[in-house]
Coordinates of C-alpha atoms in Angstrom, one line a residue:
X1 CA -50.3 93.9 97.5
X2 CA -47.4 96.0 96.1
X3 CA -45.8 98.9 97.8
X4 CA -44.2 101.3 96.3
X5 CA -41.6 102.6 98.0
X6 CA -38.0 105.2 97.7
X7 CA -35.3 102.8 99.3
X8 CA -32.3 105.4 101.3
X9 CA -29.1 103.5 101.9
X10 CA -26.6 104.6 103.6
X11 CA -23.3 102.9 104.3
X12 CA -21.0 105.0 106.3
X13 CA -17.9 104.3 108.4
X14 CA -19.6 101.7 111.2
X15 CA -22.6 101.2 109.9
X16 CA -24.6 99.8 107.1
X17 CA -28.1 100.6 106.2
X18 CA -31.2 100.8 104.3
X19 CA -34.8 102.3 104.4
X20 CA -38.2 101.8 102.3
X21 CA -39.7 104.4 102.7
X22 CA -43.6 104.1 101.5
X23 CA -45.2 107.2 99.4
X24 CA -46.6 108.9 102.3
X25 CA -43.1 109.4 104.0
X26 CA -43.6 106.7 106.0
X27 CA -40.6 104.6 107.3
X28 CA -42.0 100.9 106.7
X29 CA -39.1 98.5 107.0
X30 CA -35.8 98.6 107.7
X31 CA -32.6 96.7 108.5
X32 CA -28.7 97.7 109.9
X33 CA -25.2 96.9 111.3
X34 CA -22.9 97.4 112.7
X35 CA -19.7 96.9 111.5
X36 CA -17.2 94.3 113.4
X37 CA -14.2 96.5 115.4
X38 CA -12.3 93.5 116.7
X39 CA -11.7 93.4 120.0
X40 CA -9.8 96.7 121.7
X41 CA -9.3 97.4 118.7
X42 CA -9.6 101.2 117.4
X43 CA -11.2 101.4 114.1
X44 CA -11.0 100.0 111.0
X45 CA -9.3 100.5 107.8
X46 CA -11.1 101.6 104.5
X47 CA -10.7 99.0 102.9
X48 CA -11.9 96.8 105.9
X49 CA -15.2 98.8 106.2
X50 CA -15.7 98.9 102.5
X51 CA -15.6 94.8 102.4
X52 CA -18.1 94.8 105.1
X53 CA -20.0 96.8 103.2
X54 CA -20.1 95.1 100.1
X55 CA -21.0 91.9 102.2
X56 CA -23.7 93.7 104.5
X57 CA -26.2 95.2 101.6
X58 CA -27.7 92.3 99.9
X59 CA -28.7 91.0 103.4
X60 CA -29.9 93.7 105.1
X61 CA -31.7 94.1 101.4
X62 CA -33.0 90.5 101.9
X63 CA -33.7 91.7 105.7
X64 CA -36.0 94.4 105.5
X65 CA -37.7 92.8 102.8
X66 CA -39.2 90.0 104.2
X67 CA -43.4 89.5 104.8
X68 CA -43.1 92.8 102.0
X69 CA -43.7 93.1 98.1
X70 CA -41.6 96.1 97.3
X71 CA -41.8 98.0 94.0
X72 CA -38.8 101.2 94.1
X73 CA -40.0 104.7 92.9
X74 CA -36.0 105.5 93.5
X75 CA -33.3 105.8 95.6
X76 CA -31.9 107.5 98.3
X77 CA -27.7 106.9 99.1
X78 CA -25.2 109.0 100.9
X79 CA -23.2 109.4 98.1
X80 CA -19.5 111.7 100.1
X81 CA -19.0 112.5 104.1
X82 CA -19.9 117.0 103.1
X83 CA -21.4 118.3 101.2
X84 CA -19.0 119.2 99.5
X85 CA -16.9 118.3 96.0
X86 CA -13.6 117.9 97.5
X87 CA -15.7 114.9 100.2
X88 CA -14.2 111.9 99.4
X89 CA -14.0 108.6 101.8
X90 CA -14.2 104.3 100.0
X91 CA -16.8 103.4 102.5
X92 CA -19.4 105.6 100.2
X93 CA -18.7 103.8 97.2
X94 CA -19.9 100.9 98.6
X95 CA -23.7 102.4 98.9
X96 CA -23.1 104.1 95.6
X97 CA -22.5 101.4 93.4
X98 CA -25.5 99.4 95.2
X99 CA -27.9 102.7 94.4
X100 CA -26.5 102.5 90.8
X101 CA -26.8 99.2 90.0
X102 CA -30.0 99.1 91.0
X103 CA -31.8 101.7 89.8
X104 CA -29.9 101.2 87.1
X105 CA -31.8 97.7 86.2
X106 CA -34.7 99.3 87.8
X107 CA -34.9 102.4 85.7
X108 CA -35.4 104.6 88.0
X109 CA -33.9 108.0 89.5
X110 CA -30.7 107.8 92.0
X111 CA -30.6 110.3 93.7
X112 CA -27.2 111.7 95.9
X113 CA -26.4 113.2 99.0
X114 CA -23.7 113.7 101.3
X115 CA -23.7 111.5 104.5
X116 CA -23.7 115.1 107.4
X117 CA -26.8 116.0 104.9
X118 CA -28.6 112.6 105.4
X119 CA -28.0 112.7 109.0
X120 CA -30.1 115.9 108.8
X121 CA -33.2 114.7 107.4
X122 CA -33.4 111.6 108.8
X123 CA -33.0 114.0 112.3
X124 CA -35.8 116.7 110.6
X125 CA -37.9 113.1 109.2
X126 CA -37.7 112.2 112.9
X127 CA -38.3 115.4 115.6
X128 CA -40.6 116.7 113.1
X129 CA -39.3 120.2 112.9
X130 CA -37.6 123.2 113.6
X131 CA -40.2 125.4 112.2
X132 CA -38.1 127.7 110.9
X133 CA -36.5 128.5 107.4
X134 CA -33.0 128.9 109.1
X135 CA -31.9 126.7 112.5
X136 CA -28.6 125.1 113.4
X137 CA -27.7 122.2 113.3
X138 CA -25.3 120.4 115.5
X139 CA -23.2 117.1 114.3
X140 CA -21.4 115.6 116.5
X141 CA -20.5 112.8 116.0
X142 CA -16.5 109.7 115.4
X143 CA -15.7 111.9 112.2
X144 CA -17.2 115.2 112.6
X145 CA -18.2 118.2 115.4
X146 CA -19.7 120.8 113.2
X147 CA -22.0 123.6 113.7
X148 CA -23.6 124.7 111.2
X149 CA -26.6 127.1 109.8
X150 CA -29.1 125.2 108.3
X151 CA -31.1 127.3 105.8
X152 CA -34.3 125.7 103.4
X153 CA -33.9 126.2 99.7
X154 CA -36.7 124.1 97.3
X155 CA -34.6 120.9 97.1
X156 CA -33.0 120.5 100.6
X157 CA -30.7 122.7 103.0
X158 CA -27.8 125.2 102.4
X159 CA -24.8 123.7 105.0
X160 CA -23.1 126.9 106.1
X161 CA -19.7 125.4 108.6
X162 CA -20.0 127.9 111.6
X163 CA -17.8 126.4 113.7
X164 CA -16.1 122.9 114.8
X165 CA -13.6 120.5 116.5
X166 CA -9.6 122.0 116.1
X167 CA -7.7 118.1 116.3
X168 CA -10.2 115.4 118.2
X169 CA -14.0 115.0 117.0
X170 CA -16.4 113.7 120.0
X171 CA -17.1 110.9 119.1
X172 CA -13.5 110.0 119.2
X173 CA -13.0 111.8 122.6
X174 CA -15.6 109.2 123.9
X175 CA -14.0 106.6 121.7
X176 CA -10.4 106.8 123.1
X177 CA -11.8 106.9 126.9
X178 CA -13.7 104.1 126.7
X179 CA -11.0 101.8 124.7
X180 CA -8.9 103.7 127.9
X181 CA -11.7 102.1 130.2
X182 CA -12.0 99.0 128.4
X183 CA -15.4 99.3 126.8
X184 CA -16.5 97.9 123.3
X185 CA -15.7 100.2 119.9
X186 CA -17.8 102.2 119.2
X187 CA -17.5 103.2 123.1
X188 CA -20.7 105.3 122.8
X189 CA -23.7 102.8 124.2
X190 CA -21.8 101.4 126.9
X191 CA -20.1 104.9 128.0
X192 CA -23.5 106.3 128.4
X193 CA -24.4 102.9 130.2
X194 CA -21.4 103.2 132.9
X195 CA -22.5 106.5 133.2
X196 CA -25.8 106.2 134.6
X197 CA -24.1 103.7 137.7
X198 CA -22.1 107.5 139.2
X199 CA -22.7 109.2 142.4
X200 CA -21.1 112.4 140.8
X201 CA -19.6 114.3 138.1
X202 CA -17.2 115.4 138.1
X203 CA -15.8 118.3 136.0
X204 CA -13.4 118.3 133.1
X205 CA -11.4 120.5 131.0
X206 CA -13.9 122.3 128.8
X207 CA -12.2 124.8 125.2
X208 CA -14.1 126.9 123.2
X209 CA -13.1 129.9 122.2
X210 CA -16.6 131.4 120.7
X211 CA -17.0 128.1 118.3
X212 CA -14.3 126.3 117.7
X213 CA -13.9 123.2 120.2
X214 CA -10.4 121.1 120.8
X215 CA -10.8 118.0 122.7
X216 CA -7.2 116.5 123.0
X217 CA -6.3 118.7 126.0
X218 CA -9.5 117.2 127.8
X219 CA -8.8 114.2 126.2
X220 CA -5.6 114.0 128.0
X221 CA -6.5 114.9 131.4
X222 CA -9.3 112.5 131.4
X223 CA -6.9 109.6 130.4
X224 CA -4.3 110.6 132.3
X225 CA -7.0 110.7 135.7
X226 CA -7.8 106.9 134.4
X227 CA -3.8 105.6 134.5
X228 CA -3.8 107.9 137.9
X229 CA -7.5 105.1 138.6
X230 CA -7.9 107.4 141.2
X231 CA -11.5 108.0 139.9
X232 CA -14.5 105.5 139.0
X233 CA -15.0 104.2 136.2
X234 CA -18.3 105.4 135.6
X235 CA -17.7 108.8 137.4
X236 CA -15.1 109.2 134.7
X237 CA -17.7 107.9 132.0
X238 CA -20.2 110.2 133.7
X239 CA -17.4 113.6 133.4
X240 CA -16.9 113.2 129.7
X241 CA -20.4 113.5 129.1
X242 CA -20.1 116.4 131.0
X243 CA -17.8 117.9 129.2
X244 CA -18.9 117.2 126.5
X245 CA -22.2 119.0 126.9
X246 CA -20.8 121.6 127.7
X247 CA -18.9 122.7 124.7
X248 CA -21.6 121.8 122.7
X249 CA -23.9 124.7 125.2
X250 CA -20.9 127.0 124.4
X251 CA -20.6 126.4 121.2
X252 CA -24.5 126.9 120.2
X253 CA -24.6 130.0 123.2
X254 CA -21.8 131.9 121.6
X255 CA -23.0 131.7 117.8
X256 CA -26.3 131.9 118.5
X257 CA -25.2 135.4 120.4
X258 CA -23.5 135.8 117.0
X259 CA -26.0 135.2 114.1
X260 CA -29.3 135.6 116.5
X261 CA -30.3 132.1 115.0
X262 CA -32.4 130.6 118.7
X263 CA -33.2 126.8 117.0
X264 CA -31.3 123.9 116.9
X265 CA -31.5 120.3 115.9
X266 CA -28.9 117.3 117.0
X267 CA -28.0 114.2 114.5
X268 CA -25.0 111.9 115.1
X269 CA -24.4 109.4 116.9
X270 CA -23.1 111.1 120.0
X271 CA -25.9 113.9 120.1
X272 CA -28.1 110.6 120.4
X273 CA -27.5 110.4 124.4
X274 CA -29.8 110.3 126.2
X275 CA -28.3 112.9 129.6
X276 CA -26.0 114.9 127.2
X277 CA -29.7 115.4 125.9
X278 CA -31.4 116.3 128.1
X279 CA -28.7 119.1 129.8
X280 CA -29.0 120.6 127.1
X281 CA -32.3 121.1 126.5
X282 CA -32.7 122.6 129.9
X283 CA -29.5 125.0 130.4
X284 CA -30.5 126.3 126.5
X285 CA -34.5 127.1 127.3
X286 CA -33.1 129.3 130.0
X287 CA -31.9 131.3 127.0
X288 CA -35.3 130.8 124.8
X289 CA -33.3 128.4 122.8
X290 CA -35.4 125.8 121.7
X291 CA -33.5 121.7 120.8
X292 CA -35.3 119.6 118.5
X293 CA -34.0 116.2 119.0
X294 CA -34.6 113.4 116.9
X295 CA -35.5 109.0 118.5
X296 CA -31.7 108.4 119.2
X297 CA -32.5 105.7 117.0
X298 CA -32.2 108.1 114.1
X299 CA -29.4 110.7 116.1
X300 CA -27.0 107.8 114.9
X301 CA -25.7 106.0 111.3
X302 CA -29.0 105.2 109.7
X303 CA -30.2 105.5 105.8
X304 CA -33.7 107.5 107.3
X305 CA -32.4 110.8 106.0
X306 CA -31.6 109.4 102.7
X307 CA -35.3 107.8 102.0
X308 CA -36.7 111.0 103.5
X309 CA -34.8 113.4 100.3
X310 CA -35.7 110.2 97.7
X311 CA -40.0 110.4 99.1
X312 CA -39.7 114.1 98.8
X313 CA -37.4 115.1 95.4
X314 CA -40.3 111.7 93.6
X315 CA -43.1 113.0 94.7
X316 CA -42.4 116.4 94.3
X317 CA -41.7 115.7 90.8
X318 CA -44.8 112.8 90.4

C-alpha cells in the first residue's frame, strides 16, 4: 500500500539529512550522514561540502525508502542559513536543487525555509512546545550562537535576534578545544564523552555583556591550559561544558529580565549536550524560566524541521 508523505531535506555544513513524515505528523523514515573530514582537519571548504552532499543525497533517499512505498505530497528544504534575504551558503544549493527536481518530477509543491528555521521546527516538533506564541529560541551550533525571540505567525515563526556571539560561535569553541585535545572533528560528541570521566570542573572565563557573548577569550585561556599540560583532558572537556552552559544561562537571564519571556527552546548541535541541558534546566528553574528540549538527535542537524514545515503547509491547504 502506498502511503502519502512529506519529505524534508537539509544539507548543512556537516550533515546531509532526509526525513519522511506521514499525514499525522509522525516521522516514519529518515537517513542522515555526517560529512567526512580528514583526521586532524578543522573543517571543510564549501566546494567539498557541496560535493559530498550531492553524492550523499541519492544514497540516503534509497536508504530511507527501503521497505516503504511512498507518494509525495510536498517537500520542505533548507535553502539558506538564516531567514534573511542576504543569507547565502553554497552547501544548501545541493538540497535545494535536489528538492526542486523531485518536486518538478512529481508535480508537487516545494517549501523553502532557512536552516535556522529548520532547527526551530525540528525542536518544536520533537519537544512538543513551548506552549506560548512568544518564546526564546537559543540556537547554538558550529555556525551559530543566536538568542532569538520567536513569535508565531500564520505560516510559521518570525525570528528576531536579540543576542549573539561577537567572535567565535559555541561550536567553534568546542571544535578548537577538541582538536587541541586530539579529538575527531566535529568534536562535540567526543568532548561530551570525555567530560564524563572528569572528577571536577575547572571554572573558566565567561564573557557575557547583556545578551552579547564572546568565546575567543575563553577559548584562548583553555588552549593555554592544554599546552601547559597541567589539567587532565577530561577536566578540560568538563570545564568547556560548564563555560558554555554558564554563557547561555546569563544570556537567557538577561534577556528574560528585559523582554519578560519565561519560556525557551534549545536547538543546535552544542545544545544537544546532555550535561549542558541539565545544568541550564536546574539553574533556570530557580528563576521560573522553563526550558523545552528536543530529543538530542533532533537538536543537531537533521531534516525533521523541513518535513514538519511541509506537513503543516500541505495539510493546511489540503
